Short mmCIF file of C-alpha atoms and ligand atoms in Angstrom, two decimals:
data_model
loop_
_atom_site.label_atom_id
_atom_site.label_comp_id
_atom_site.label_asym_id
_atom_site.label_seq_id
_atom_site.Cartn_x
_atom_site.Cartn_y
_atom_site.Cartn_z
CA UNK A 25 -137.61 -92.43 69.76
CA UNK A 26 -139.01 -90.13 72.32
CA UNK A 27 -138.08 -86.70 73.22
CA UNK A 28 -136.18 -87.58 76.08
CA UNK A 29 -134.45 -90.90 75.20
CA UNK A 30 -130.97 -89.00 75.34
CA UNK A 31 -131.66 -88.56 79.23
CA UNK A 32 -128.59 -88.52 81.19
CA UNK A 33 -126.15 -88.19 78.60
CA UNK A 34 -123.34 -86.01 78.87
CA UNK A 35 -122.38 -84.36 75.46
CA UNK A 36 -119.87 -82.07 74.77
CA UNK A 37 -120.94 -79.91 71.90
CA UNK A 38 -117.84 -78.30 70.29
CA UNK A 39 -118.81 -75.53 67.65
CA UNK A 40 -115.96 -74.26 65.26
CA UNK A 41 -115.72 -71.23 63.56
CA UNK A 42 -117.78 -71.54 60.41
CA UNK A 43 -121.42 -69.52 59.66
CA UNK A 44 -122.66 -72.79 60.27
CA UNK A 45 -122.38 -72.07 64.00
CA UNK A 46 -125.16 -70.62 64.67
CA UNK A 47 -127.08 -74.16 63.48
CA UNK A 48 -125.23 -75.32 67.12
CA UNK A 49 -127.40 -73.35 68.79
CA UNK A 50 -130.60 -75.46 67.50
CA UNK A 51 -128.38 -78.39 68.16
CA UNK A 52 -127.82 -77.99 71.66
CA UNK A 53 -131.69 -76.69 72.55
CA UNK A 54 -132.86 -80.00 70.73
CA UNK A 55 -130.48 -81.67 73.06
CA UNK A 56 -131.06 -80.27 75.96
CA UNK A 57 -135.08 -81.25 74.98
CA UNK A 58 -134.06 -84.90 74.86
CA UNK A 59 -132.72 -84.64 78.31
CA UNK A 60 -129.08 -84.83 77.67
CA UNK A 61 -126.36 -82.51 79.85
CA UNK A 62 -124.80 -80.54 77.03
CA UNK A 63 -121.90 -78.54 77.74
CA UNK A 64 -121.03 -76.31 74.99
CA UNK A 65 -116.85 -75.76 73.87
CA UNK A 66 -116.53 -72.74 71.69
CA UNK A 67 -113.23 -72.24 69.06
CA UNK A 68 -112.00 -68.72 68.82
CA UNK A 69 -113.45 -69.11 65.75
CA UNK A 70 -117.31 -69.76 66.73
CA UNK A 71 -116.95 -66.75 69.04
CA UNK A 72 -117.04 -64.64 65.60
CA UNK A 73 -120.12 -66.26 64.35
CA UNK A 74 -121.96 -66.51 67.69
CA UNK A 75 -121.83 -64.91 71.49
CA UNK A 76 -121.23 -67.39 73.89
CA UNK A 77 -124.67 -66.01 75.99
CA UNK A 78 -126.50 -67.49 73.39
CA UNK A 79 -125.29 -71.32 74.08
CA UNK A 80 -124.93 -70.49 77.48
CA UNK A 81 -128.86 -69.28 77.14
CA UNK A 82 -129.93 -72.86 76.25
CA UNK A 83 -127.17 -74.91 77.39
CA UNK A 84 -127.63 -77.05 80.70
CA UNK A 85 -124.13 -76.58 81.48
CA UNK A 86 -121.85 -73.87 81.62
CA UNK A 87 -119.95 -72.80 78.27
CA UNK A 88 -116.40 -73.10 77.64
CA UNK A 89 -114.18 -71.20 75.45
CA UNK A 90 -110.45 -71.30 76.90
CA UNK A 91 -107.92 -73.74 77.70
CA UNK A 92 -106.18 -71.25 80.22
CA UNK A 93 -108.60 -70.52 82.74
CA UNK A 94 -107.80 -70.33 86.30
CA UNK A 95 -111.19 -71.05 88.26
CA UNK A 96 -110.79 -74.81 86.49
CA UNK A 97 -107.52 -75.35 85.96
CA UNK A 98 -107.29 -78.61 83.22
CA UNK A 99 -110.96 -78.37 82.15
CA UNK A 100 -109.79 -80.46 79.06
CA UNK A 101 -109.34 -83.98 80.83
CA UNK A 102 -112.23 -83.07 83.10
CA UNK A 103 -114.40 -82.64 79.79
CA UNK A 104 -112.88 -85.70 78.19
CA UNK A 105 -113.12 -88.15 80.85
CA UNK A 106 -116.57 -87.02 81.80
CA UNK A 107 -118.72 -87.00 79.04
CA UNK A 108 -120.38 -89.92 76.86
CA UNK A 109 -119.95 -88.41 73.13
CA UNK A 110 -118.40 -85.33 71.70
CA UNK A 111 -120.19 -83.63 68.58
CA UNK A 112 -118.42 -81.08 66.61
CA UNK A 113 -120.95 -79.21 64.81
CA UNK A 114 -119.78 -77.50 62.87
CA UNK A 115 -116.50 -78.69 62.14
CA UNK A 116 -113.85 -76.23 60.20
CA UNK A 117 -111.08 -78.09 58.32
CA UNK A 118 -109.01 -76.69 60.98
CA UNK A 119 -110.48 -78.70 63.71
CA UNK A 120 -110.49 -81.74 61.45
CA UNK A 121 -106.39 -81.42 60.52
CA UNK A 122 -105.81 -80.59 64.12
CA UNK A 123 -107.83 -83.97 65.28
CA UNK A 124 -106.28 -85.67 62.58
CA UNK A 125 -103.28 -85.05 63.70
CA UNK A 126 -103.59 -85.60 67.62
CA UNK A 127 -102.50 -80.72 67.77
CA UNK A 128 -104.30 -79.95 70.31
CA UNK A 129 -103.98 -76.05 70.54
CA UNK A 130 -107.11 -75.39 72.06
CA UNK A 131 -109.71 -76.13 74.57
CA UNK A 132 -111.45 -78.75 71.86
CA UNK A 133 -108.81 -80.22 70.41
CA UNK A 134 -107.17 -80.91 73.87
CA UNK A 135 -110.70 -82.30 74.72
CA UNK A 136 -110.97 -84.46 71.63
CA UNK A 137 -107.59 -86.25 72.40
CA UNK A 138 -108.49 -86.94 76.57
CA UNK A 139 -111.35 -88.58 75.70
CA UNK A 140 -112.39 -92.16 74.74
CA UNK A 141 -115.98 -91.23 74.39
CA UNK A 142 -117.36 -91.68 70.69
CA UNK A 143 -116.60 -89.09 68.55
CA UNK A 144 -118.92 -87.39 65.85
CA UNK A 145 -117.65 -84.94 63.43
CA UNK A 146 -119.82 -82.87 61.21
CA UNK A 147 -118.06 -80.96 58.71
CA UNK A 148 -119.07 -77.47 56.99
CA UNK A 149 -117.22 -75.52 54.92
CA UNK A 150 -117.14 -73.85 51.69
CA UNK A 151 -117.04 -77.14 48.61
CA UNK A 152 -113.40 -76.16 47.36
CA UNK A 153 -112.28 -76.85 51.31
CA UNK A 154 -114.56 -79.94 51.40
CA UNK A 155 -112.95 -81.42 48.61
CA UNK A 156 -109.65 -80.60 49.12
CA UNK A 157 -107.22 -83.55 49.07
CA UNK A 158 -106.16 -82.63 52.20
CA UNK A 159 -109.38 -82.39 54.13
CA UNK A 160 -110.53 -85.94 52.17
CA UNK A 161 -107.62 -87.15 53.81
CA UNK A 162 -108.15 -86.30 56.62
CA UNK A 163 -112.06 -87.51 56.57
CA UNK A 164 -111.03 -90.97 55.51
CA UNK A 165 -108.58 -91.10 58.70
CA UNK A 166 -110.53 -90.77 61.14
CA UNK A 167 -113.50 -92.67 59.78
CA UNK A 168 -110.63 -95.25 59.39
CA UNK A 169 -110.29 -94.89 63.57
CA UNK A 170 -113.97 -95.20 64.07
CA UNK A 171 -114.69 -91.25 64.28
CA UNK A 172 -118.36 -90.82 62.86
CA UNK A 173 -118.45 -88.18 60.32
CA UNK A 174 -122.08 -86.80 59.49
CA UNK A 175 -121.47 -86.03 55.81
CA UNK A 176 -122.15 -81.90 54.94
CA UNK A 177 -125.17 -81.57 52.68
CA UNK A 178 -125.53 -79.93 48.88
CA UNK A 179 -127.02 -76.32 49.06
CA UNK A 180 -126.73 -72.94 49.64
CA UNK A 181 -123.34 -72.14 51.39
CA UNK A 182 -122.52 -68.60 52.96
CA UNK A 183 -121.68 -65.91 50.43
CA UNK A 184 -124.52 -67.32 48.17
CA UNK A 185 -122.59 -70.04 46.28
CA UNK A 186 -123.79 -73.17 46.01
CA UNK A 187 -122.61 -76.77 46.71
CA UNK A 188 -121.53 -79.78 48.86
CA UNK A 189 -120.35 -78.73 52.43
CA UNK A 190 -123.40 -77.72 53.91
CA UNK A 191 -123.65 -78.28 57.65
CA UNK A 192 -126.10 -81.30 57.60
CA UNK A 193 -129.83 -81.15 58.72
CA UNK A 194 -129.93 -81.02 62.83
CA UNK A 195 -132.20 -83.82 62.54
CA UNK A 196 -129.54 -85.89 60.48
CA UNK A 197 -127.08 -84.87 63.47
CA UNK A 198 -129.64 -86.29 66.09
CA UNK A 199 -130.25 -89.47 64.45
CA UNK A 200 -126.18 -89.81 64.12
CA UNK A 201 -126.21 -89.41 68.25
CA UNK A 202 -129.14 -91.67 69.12
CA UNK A 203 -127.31 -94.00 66.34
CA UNK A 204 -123.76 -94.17 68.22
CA UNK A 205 -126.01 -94.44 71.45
CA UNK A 206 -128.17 -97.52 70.74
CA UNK A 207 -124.57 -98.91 69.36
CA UNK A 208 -122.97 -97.91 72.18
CA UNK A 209 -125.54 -100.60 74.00
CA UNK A 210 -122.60 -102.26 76.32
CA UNK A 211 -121.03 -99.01 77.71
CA UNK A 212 -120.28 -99.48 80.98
CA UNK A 213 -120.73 -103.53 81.21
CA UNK A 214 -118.08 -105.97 81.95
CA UNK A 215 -118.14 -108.67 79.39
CA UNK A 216 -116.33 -111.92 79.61
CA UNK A 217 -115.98 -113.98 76.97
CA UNK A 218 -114.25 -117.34 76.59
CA UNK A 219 -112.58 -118.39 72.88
CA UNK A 220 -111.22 -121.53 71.05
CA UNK A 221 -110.83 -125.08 72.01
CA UNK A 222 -108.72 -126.12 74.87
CA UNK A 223 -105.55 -128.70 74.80
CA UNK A 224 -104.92 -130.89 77.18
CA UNK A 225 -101.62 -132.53 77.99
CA UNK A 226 -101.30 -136.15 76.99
CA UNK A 227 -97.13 -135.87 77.34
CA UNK A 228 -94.77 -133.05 77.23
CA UNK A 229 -95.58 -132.28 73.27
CA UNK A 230 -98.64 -134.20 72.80
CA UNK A 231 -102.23 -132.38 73.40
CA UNK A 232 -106.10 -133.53 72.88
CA UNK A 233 -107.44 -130.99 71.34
CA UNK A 234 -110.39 -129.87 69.11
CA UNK A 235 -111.23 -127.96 65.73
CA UNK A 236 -112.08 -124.62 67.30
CA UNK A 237 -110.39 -121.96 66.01
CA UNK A 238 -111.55 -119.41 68.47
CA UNK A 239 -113.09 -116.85 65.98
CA UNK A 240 -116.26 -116.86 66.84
CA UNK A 241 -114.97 -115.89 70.51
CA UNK A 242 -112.91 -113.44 68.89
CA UNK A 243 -115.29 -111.91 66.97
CA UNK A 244 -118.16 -111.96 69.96
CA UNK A 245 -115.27 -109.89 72.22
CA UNK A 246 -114.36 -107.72 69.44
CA UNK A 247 -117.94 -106.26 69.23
CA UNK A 248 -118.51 -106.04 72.84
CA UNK A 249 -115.64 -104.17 72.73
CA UNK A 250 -116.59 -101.99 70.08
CA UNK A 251 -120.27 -101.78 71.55
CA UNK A 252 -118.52 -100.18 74.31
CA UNK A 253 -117.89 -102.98 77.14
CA UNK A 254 -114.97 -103.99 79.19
CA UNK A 255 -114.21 -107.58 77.72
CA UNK A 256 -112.09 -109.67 79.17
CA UNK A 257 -111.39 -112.63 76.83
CA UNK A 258 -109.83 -115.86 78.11
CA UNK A 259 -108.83 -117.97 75.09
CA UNK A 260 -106.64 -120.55 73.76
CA UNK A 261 -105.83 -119.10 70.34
CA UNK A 262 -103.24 -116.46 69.38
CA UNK A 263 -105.99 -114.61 67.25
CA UNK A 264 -104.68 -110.98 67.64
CA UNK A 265 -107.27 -108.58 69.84
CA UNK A 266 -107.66 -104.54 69.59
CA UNK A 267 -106.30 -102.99 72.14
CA UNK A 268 -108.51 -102.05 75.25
CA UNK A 269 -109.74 -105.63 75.30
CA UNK A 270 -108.38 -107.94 78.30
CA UNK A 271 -106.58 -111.25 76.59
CA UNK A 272 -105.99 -113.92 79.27
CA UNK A 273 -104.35 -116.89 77.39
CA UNK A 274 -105.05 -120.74 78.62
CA UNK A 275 -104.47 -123.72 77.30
CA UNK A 276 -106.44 -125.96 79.31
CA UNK A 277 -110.38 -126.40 80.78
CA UNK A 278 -108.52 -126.37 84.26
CA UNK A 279 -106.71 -123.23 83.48
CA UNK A 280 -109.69 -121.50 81.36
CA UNK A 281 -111.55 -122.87 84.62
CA UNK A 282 -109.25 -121.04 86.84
CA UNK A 283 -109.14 -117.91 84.77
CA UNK A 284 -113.05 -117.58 84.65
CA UNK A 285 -113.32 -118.46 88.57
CA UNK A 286 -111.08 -115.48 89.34
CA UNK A 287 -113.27 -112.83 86.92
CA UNK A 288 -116.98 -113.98 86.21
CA UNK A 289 -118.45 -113.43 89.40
CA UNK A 290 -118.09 -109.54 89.19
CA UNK A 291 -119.09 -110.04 84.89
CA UNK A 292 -122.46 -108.60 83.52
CA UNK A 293 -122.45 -110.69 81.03
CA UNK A 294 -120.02 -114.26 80.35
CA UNK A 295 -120.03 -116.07 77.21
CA UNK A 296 -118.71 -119.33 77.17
CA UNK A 297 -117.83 -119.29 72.99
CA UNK A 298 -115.22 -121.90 74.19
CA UNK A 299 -115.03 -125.46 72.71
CA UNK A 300 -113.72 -126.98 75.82
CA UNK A 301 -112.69 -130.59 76.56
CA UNK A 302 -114.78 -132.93 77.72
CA UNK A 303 -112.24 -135.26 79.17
CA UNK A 304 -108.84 -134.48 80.04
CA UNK A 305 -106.22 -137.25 80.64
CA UNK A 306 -105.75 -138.41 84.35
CA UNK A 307 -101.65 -138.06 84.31
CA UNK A 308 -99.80 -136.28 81.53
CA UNK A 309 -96.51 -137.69 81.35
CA UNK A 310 -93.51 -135.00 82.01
CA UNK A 311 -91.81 -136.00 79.22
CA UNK A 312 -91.90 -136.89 75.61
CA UNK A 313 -93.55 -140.33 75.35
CA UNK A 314 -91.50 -142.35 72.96
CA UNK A 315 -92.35 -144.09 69.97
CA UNK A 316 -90.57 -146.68 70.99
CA UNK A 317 -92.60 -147.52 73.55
CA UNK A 318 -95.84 -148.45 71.80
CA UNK A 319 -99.08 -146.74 71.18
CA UNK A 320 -100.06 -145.42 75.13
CA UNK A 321 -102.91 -145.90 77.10
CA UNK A 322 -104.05 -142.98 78.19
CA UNK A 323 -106.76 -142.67 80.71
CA UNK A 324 -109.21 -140.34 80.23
CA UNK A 325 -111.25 -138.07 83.41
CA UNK A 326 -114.20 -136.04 82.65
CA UNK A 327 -113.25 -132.23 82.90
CA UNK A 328 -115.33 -129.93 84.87
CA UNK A 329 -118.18 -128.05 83.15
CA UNK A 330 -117.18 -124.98 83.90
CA UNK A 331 -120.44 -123.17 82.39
CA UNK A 332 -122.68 -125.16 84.51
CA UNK A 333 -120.33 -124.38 87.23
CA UNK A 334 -121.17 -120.93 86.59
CA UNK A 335 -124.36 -121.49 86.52
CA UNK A 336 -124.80 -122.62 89.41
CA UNK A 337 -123.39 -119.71 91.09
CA UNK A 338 -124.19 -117.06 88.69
CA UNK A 339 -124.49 -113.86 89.84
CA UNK A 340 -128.48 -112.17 90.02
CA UNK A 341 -128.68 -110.04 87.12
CA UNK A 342 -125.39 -111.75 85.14
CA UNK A 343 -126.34 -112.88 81.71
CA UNK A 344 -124.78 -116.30 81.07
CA UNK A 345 -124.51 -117.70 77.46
CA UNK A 346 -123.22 -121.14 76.72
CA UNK A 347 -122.87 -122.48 73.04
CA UNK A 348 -123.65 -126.29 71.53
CA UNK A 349 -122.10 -127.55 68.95
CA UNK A 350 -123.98 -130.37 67.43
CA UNK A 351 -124.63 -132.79 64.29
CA UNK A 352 -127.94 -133.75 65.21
CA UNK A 353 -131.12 -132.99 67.23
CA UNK A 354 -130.10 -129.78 67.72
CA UNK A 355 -133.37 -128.30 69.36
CA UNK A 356 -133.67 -130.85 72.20
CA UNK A 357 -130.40 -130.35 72.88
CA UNK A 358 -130.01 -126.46 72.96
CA UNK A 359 -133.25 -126.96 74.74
CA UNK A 360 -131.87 -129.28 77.31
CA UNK A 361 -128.88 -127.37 77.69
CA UNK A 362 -130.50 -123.80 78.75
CA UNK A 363 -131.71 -126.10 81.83
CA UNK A 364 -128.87 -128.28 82.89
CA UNK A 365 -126.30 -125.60 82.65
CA UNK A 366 -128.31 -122.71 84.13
CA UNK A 367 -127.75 -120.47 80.89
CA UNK A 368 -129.81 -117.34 80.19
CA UNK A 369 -129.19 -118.27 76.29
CA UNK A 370 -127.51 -121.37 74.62
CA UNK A 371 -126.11 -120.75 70.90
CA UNK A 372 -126.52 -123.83 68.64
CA UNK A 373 -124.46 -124.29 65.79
CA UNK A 374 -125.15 -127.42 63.37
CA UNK A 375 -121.80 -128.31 62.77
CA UNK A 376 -122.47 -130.92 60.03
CA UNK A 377 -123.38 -127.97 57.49
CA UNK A 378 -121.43 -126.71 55.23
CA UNK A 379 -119.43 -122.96 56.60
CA UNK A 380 -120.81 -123.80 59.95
CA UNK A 381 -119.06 -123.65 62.91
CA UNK A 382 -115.77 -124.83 63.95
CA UNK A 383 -112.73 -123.47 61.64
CA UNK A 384 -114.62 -121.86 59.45
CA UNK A 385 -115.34 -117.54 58.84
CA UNK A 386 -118.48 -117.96 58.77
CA UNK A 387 -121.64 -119.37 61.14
CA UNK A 388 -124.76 -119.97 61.48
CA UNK A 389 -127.01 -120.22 64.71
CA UNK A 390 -130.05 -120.63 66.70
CA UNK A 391 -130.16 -118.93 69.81
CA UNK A 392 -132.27 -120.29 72.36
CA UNK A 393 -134.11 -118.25 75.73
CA UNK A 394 -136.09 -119.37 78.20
CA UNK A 395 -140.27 -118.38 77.17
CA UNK A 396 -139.18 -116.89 73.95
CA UNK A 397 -139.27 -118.69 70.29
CA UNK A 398 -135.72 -119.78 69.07
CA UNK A 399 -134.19 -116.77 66.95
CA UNK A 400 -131.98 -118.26 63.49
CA UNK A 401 -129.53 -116.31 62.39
CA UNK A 402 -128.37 -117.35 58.73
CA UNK A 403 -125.54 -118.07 57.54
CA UNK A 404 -123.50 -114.99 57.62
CA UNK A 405 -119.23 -113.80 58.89
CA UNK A 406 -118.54 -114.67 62.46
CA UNK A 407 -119.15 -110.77 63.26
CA UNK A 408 -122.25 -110.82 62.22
CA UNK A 409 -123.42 -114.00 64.22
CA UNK A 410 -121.53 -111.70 67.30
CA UNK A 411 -123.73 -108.67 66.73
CA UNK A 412 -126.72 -110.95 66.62
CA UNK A 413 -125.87 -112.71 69.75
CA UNK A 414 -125.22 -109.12 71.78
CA UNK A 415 -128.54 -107.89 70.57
CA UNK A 416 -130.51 -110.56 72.28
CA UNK A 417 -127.96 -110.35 75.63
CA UNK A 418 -128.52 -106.24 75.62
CA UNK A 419 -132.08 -107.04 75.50
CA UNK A 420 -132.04 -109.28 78.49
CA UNK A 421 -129.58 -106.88 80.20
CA UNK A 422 -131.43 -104.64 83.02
CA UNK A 423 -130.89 -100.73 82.65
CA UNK A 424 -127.81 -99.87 84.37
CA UNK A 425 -128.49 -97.83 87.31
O1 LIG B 17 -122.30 -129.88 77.03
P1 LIG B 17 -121.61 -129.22 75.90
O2 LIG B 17 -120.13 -129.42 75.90
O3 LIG B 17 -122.21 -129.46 74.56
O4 LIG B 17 -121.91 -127.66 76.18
C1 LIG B 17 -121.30 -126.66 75.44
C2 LIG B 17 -121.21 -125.42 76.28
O5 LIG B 17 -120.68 -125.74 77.55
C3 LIG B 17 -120.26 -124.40 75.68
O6 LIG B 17 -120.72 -123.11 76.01
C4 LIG B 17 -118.95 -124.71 76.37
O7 LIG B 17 -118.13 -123.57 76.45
C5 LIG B 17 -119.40 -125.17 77.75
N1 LIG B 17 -118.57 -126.18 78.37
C6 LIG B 17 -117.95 -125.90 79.54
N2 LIG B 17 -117.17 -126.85 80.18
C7 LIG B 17 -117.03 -128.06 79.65
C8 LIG B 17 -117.68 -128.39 78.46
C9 LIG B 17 -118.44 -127.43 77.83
O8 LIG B 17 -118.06 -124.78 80.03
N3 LIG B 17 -116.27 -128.94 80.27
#
């Protein structure tokens, strides 16, 4: 990557007290190379290992060292809500209990919990502390909450002993950032994404429905989600979602229909995952048909096809992805599909093969673009198949202004 592919990104470096401090100060000048806005928070700590004119020296903006500071007077939520990662390098097992456990005595720590940036930690201290019960602990909960933790190195540690808990390589820290950056691919998009197979009404208990389970919606919104969008997920099953991600629950194509009017028009991207009916009968009965009664006749009406609907009407710049589902000539189809429905990509499934599709954890797809060659993705868990998918949309995607 080049020197200045972190261009525009606002980092907040926090530096803890450890020798390994003055390794920040490389940190933030390679940074500030690769065009990001670093702004530097010092512990009490740091200030013993390193002046705060040095940072300031190299820093592009200004450096912070108190909570309590008059001229600005919650800098903490300002710092949080503003920036696009925090990096704590280094990172005293003091800053990791404290972040562990939500303390937030100082200017970092109060930083670290207003934020829902990305967080990277990179430990350093002496290997007794690193492999402390404790501090393992505490590594292994937040890596269990998504924190990325840049593992210390073996080597010379201060005093002259020798061991794991070495501040890792600056490089290794870059490649971390640029690594949570290229995942964080959908940060700042809108992604809507539609799950599971509709039921429609034939009586009051009785519904047409289908085998979708919904998972591979699920799974598509889940790592949107986690890729840093704002999903929105209409769908029909009761799959639970992470927090942060928008669950609108319908039951029928007129209602997922409805749903998707009312939010896909202002959508980056919308991914029609859902298996929805084809043909909905013309007057559901109120109540319970009885048995009694005979087998019904129920007439059928051809729902509306709500991706081609969208389609039609799709947004400039929106990325619209439908999905077949199909047993057999399953390139002509896809093929015909990315036409008649308008679609940027169309996801085909063979559904007659075995862990394919419908009910199942896993999938396996081809994903079809206008001028490009079809892409297969093998067989492989239904989070996998959504990672694959949300590479090909971010690559369509246009740089956000
Ligand atoms: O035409 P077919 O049903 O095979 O197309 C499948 C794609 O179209 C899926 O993305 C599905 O969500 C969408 N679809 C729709 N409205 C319908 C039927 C299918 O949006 N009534």
């Amino acid at each position: 990557m080049g020197e200045s592919d972190l261009s525009g990104r606002r980092i907040v470096l926090g530096v803890s007290g450890g020798i390994a401090a003055y390794k920040a100060v490389e940190l933030c000048r390679r940074l500030v190379d690769a065009g990001a806005f670093v702004s530097p928070v010092m512990t009490a700590g740091a200030k013993h290992f390193i002046g705060a004119t040095t940072l300031s020296a190299l820093a592009s903006e200004p450096v912070r060292t108190e909570l309590w500071n008059a001229a600005e007077p919650i800098p903490h939520t300002r710092l949080g809500q503003n920036c696009d990662l925090i990096v704590i390098a280094p990172a005293t097992a003091r800053v990791i209990a404290a972040y562990t456990s939500g303390l937030s005595t100082d200017l970092l720590t109060n930083t670290l919990l207003a934020t829902r940036a990305p967080v990277i930690v990179c430990p350093a201290m002496h290997t007794e502390m690193w492999e402390h019960p404790a501090v393992v602990a505490n590594i292994a909960l937040l890596r269990s909450r998504g924190v990325v933790i840049v593992d210390p190195e073996h080597g010379r540690l201060a005093g002259g002993d020798r061991g794991a808990g070495r501040l890792a390589s600056t490089d290794s820290i870059l490649t971390a950032i640029r690594r949570v950056f290229k995942s964080q691919d959908l940060a700042g998009r809108s992604v809507v994404v539609s799950a599971g197979g509709t039921r429609e009404p034939i009586d009051a208990v009785r519904v047409i429905a289908n085998r979708s389970s919904g998972r591979q919606g699920h799974a598509i919104a889940e790592a949107a989600a986690a890729r840093g969008a704002t999903v929105h997920l209409v769908t029909t099953a009761t799959i639970p979602a992470s927090a942060g991600i928008e669950v609108i629950e319908v039951e029928t194509a007129a209602e997922m229909q409805a749903s998707l009017g009312r939010i896909a028009p202002t959508a980056d991207v919308v991914i029609m995952a859902a298996a929805v009916a084809d043909f909905t009968p013309v007057a559901p009965t109120q109540h319970k048909l009885k048995k009694s009664e005979g087998p019904p006749r129920i007439e059928l009406v051809a729902t509306p096809d709500i991706l081609a609907g969208l389609g039609a009407t799709k947004p400039k710049g929106q990325i619209l992805v439908g999905f077949a589902a199909e047993t057999d000539e399953l390139e002509a189809n896809a093929v015909a599909k990315l036409e008649a429905k308008g679609a940027d990509l169309i996801v085909a499934n063979d559904v007659s093969e075995p862990g394919v599709g419908f009910s199942h954890r896993t999938n396996a797809v081809t994903i079809f673009a206008h001028h490009r060659e079809p892409q297969t993705v093998a067989l492989a868990e239904k989070s996998a198949i959504a990672e694959a998918i949300l590479d090909r949309v971010a690559e369509l995607l246009t740089p956000s202004p």
